[in-house]
PDB file of C-alpha atoms in Angstrom:
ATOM      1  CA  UNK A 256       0.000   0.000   0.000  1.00  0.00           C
ATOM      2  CA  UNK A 257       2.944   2.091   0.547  1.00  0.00           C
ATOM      3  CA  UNK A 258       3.924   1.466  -2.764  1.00  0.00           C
ATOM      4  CA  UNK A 259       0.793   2.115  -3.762  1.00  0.00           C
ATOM      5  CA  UNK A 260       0.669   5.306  -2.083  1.00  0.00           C
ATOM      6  CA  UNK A 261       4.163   6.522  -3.274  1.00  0.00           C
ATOM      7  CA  UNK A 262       3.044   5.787  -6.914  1.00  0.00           C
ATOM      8  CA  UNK A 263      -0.216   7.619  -6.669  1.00  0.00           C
ATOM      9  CA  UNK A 264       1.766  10.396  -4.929  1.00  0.00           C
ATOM     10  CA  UNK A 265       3.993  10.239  -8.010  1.00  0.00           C
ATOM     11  CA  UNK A 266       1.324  10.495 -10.160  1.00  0.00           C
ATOM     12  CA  UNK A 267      -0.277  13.143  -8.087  1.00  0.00           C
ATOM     13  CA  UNK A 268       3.518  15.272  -8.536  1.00  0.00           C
ATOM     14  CA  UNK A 269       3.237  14.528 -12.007  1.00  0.00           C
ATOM     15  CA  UNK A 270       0.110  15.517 -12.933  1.00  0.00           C
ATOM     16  CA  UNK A 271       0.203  18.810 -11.079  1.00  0.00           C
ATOM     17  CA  UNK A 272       3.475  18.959 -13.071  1.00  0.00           C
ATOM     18  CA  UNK A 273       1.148  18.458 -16.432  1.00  0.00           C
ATOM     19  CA  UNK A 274      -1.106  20.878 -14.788  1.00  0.00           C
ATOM     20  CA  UNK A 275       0.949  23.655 -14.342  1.00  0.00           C
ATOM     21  CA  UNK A 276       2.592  22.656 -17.833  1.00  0.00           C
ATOM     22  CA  UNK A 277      -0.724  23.032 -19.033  1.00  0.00           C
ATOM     23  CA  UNK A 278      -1.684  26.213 -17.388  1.00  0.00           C
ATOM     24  CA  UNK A 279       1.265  28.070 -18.709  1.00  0.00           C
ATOM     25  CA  UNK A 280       0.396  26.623 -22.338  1.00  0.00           C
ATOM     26  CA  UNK A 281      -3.017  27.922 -21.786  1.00  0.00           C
ATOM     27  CA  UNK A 282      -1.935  31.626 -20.523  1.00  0.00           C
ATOM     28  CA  UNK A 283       0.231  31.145 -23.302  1.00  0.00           C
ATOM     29  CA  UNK A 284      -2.201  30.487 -25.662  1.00  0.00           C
ATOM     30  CA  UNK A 285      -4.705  33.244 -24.507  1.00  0.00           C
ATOM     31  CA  UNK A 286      -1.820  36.010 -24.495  1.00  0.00           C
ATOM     32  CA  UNK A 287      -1.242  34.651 -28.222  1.00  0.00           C
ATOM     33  CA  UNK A 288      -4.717  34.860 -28.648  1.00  0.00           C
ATOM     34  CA  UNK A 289      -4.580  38.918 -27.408  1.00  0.00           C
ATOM     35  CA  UNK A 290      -1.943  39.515 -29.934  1.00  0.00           C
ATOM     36  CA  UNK A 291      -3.712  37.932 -32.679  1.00  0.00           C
ATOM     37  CA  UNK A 292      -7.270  40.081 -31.591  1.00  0.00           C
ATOM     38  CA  UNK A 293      -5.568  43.269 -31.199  1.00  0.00           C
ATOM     39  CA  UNK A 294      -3.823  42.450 -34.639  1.00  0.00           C
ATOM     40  CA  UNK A 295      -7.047  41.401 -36.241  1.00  0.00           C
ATOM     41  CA  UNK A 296      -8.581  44.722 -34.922  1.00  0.00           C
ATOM     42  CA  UNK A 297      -5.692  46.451 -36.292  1.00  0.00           C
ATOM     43  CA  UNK A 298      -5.639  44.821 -39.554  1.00  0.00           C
ATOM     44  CA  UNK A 299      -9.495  45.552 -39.528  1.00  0.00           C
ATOM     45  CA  UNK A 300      -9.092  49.002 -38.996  1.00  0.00           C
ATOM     46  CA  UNK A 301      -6.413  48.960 -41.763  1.00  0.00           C
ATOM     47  CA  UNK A 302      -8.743  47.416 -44.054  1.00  0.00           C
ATOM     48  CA  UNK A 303     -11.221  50.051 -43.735  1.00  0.00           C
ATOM     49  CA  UNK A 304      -8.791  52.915 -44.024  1.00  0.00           C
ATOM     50  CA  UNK A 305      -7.703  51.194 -47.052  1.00  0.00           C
ATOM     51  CA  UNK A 306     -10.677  50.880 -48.262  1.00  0.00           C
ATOM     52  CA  UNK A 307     -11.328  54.289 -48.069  1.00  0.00           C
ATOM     53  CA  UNK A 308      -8.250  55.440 -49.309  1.00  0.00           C
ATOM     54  CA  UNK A 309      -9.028  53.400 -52.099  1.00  0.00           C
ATOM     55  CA  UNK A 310     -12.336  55.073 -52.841  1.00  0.00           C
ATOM     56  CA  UNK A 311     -10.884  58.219 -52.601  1.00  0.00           C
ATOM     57  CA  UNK A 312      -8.443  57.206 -55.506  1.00  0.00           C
ATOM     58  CA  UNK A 313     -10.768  56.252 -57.631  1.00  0.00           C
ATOM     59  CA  UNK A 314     -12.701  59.409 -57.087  1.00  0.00           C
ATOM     60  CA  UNK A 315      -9.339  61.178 -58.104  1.00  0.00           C
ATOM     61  CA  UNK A 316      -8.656  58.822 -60.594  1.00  0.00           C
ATOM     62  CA  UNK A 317     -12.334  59.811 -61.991  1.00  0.00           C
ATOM     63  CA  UNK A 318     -11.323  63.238 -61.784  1.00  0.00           C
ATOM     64  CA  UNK A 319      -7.995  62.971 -63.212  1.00  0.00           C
ATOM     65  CA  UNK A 320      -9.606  61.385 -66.732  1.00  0.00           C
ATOM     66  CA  UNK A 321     -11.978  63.975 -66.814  1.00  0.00           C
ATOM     67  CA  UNK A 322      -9.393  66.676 -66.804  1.00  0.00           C
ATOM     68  CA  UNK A 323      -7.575  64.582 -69.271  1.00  0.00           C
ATOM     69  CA  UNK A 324     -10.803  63.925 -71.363  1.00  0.00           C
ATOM     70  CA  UNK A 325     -10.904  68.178 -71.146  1.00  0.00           C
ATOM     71  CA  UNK A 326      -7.569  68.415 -71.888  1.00  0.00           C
ATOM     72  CA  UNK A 327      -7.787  66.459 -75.239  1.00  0.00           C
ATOM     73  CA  UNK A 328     -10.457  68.864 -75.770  1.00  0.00           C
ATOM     74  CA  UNK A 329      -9.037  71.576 -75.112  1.00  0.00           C
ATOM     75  CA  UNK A 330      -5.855  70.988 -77.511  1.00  0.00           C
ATOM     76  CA  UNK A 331      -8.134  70.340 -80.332  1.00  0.00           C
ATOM     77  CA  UNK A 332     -10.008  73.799 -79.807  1.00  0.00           C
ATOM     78  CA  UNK A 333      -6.469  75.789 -79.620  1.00  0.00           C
ATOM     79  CA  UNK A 334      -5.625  73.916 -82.892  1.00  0.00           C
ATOM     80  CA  UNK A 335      -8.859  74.728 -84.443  1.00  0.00           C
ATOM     81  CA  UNK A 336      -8.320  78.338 -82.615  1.00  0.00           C
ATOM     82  CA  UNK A 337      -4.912  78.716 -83.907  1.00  0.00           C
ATOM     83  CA  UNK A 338      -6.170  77.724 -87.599  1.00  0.00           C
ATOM     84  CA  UNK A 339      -8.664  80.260 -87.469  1.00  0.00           C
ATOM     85  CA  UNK A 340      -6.028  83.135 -86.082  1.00  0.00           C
ATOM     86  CA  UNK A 341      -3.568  81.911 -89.291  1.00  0.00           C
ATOM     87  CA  UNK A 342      -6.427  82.245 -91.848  1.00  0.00           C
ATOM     88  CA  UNK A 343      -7.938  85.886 -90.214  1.00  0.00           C
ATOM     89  CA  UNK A 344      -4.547  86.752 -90.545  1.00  0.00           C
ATOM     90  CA  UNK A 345      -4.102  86.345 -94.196  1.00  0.00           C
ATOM     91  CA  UNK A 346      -7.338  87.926 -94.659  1.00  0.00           C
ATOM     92  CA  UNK A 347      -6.296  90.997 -92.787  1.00  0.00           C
ATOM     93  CA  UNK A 348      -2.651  91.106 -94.821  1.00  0.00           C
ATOM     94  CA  UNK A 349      -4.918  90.514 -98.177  1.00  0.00           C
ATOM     95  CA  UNK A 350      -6.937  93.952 -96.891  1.00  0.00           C
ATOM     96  CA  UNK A 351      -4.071  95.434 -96.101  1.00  0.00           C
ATOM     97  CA  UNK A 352      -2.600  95.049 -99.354  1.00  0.00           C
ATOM     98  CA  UNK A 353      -5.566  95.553-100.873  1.00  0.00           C
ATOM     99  CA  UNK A 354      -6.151  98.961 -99.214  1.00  0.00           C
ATOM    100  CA  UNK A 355      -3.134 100.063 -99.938  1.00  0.00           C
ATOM    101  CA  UNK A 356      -3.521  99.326-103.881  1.00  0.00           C
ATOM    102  CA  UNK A 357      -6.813 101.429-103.277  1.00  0.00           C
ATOM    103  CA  UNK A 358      -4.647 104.142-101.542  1.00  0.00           C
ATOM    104  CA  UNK A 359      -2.165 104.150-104.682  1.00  0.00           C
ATOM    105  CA  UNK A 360      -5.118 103.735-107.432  1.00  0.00           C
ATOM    106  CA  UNK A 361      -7.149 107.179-105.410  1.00  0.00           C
ATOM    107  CA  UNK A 362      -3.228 108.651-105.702  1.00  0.00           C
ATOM    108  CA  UNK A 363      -2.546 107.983-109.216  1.00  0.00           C
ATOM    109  CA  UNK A 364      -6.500 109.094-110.183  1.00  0.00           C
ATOM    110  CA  UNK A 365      -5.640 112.642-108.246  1.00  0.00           C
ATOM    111  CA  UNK A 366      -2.482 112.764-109.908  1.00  0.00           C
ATOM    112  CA  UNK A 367      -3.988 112.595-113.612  1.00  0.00           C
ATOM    113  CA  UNK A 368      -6.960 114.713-113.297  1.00  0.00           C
ATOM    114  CA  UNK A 369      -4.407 117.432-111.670  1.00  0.00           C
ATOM    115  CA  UNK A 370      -1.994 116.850-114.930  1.00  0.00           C
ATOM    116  CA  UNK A 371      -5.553 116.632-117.081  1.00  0.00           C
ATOM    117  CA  UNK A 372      -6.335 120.223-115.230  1.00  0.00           C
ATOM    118  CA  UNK A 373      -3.590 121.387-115.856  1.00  0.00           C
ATOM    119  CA  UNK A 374      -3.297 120.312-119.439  1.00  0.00           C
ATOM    120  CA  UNK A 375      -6.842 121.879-120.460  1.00  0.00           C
ATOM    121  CA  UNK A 376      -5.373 124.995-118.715  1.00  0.00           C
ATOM    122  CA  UNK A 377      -2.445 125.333-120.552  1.00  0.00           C
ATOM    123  CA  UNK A 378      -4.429 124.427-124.282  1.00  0.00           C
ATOM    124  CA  UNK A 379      -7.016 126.883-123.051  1.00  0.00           C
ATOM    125  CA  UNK A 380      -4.532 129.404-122.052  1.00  0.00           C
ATOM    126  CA  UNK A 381      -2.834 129.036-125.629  1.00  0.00           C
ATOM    127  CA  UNK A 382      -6.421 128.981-127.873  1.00  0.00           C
ATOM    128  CA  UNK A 383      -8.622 131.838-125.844  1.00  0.00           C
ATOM    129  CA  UNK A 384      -6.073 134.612-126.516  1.00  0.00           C
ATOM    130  CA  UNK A 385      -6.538 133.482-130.154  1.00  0.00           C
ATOM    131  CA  UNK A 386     -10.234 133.710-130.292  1.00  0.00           C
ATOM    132  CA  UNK A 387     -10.303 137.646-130.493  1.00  0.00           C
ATOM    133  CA  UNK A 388     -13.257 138.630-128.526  1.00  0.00           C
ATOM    134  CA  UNK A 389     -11.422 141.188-126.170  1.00  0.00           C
ATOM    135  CA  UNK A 390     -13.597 142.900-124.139  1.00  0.00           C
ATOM    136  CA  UNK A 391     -12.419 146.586-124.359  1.00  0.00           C
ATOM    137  CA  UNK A 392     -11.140 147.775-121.489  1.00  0.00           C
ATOM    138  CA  UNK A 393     -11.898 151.615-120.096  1.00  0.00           C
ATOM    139  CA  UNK A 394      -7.960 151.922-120.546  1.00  0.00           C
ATOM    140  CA  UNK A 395      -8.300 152.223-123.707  1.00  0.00           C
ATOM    141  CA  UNK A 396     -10.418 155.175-124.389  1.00  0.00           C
ATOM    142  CA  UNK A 397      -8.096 157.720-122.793  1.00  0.00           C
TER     143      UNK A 397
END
């Protein structure tokens, strides 16, 4: 019996020995289990700021190929604007020239009806003395 009792208190050592193995494993385990909560909450909480981060890139994503989109239209209108400002300009250097062809043709009229005046003055000058009809001046009488 005394062997009996020395192996049960054996077994009784070892088991408490198992126990208190056991018990560390479990506070062990439930410290592990803290971490991994805490870093589940974290990663949670990461997930959602992710997430939003995420829809906020798409929204400036969105916004970025909309200015692009504008962009592409607003090239083509400075091309078609820049067109426009080449071909108004031709027209205005056409005027220009044209006006000043105007300006010499108004010149070159003035200029021949002066020499035309002043040609009928000068055949007029030469044929009127050669009409005769003098008007007699009081002069003469005395």
């Amino acid at each position: 019996m005394l062997k009996d009792f020395n192996e049960v208190k054996q077994k009784n050592i070892e088991l408490k020995q198992k126990l208190a193995e056991l018990e560390n494993s479990r506070k062990a385990l439930e410290t592990e289990l803290a971490d991994l909560r805490s870093g589940r909450d974290a990663a949670e909480s990461n997930a959602r700021n992710l997430g939003s981060e995420n829809e906020r890139l798409k929204a400036e994503l969105a916004s970025i190929r909309q200015t692009a989109a504008n962009a592409l239209q607003i090239e083509a209108e400075r091309n078609r604007l820049r067109e426009t400002v080449v071909t108004v300009e031709r027209d205005l250097e056409a005027k220009r020239l044209e006006n000043l062809a105007l300006a010499e043709d108004t010149r070159q009229r003035w200029f021949l009806i002066g020499a035309g005046v002043l040609a009928a003055g000068f055949v007029l000058g030469l044929i009127v003395p050669q009409l005769g009809w003098r008007k007699r001046s009081s002069w003469d009488s005395f």
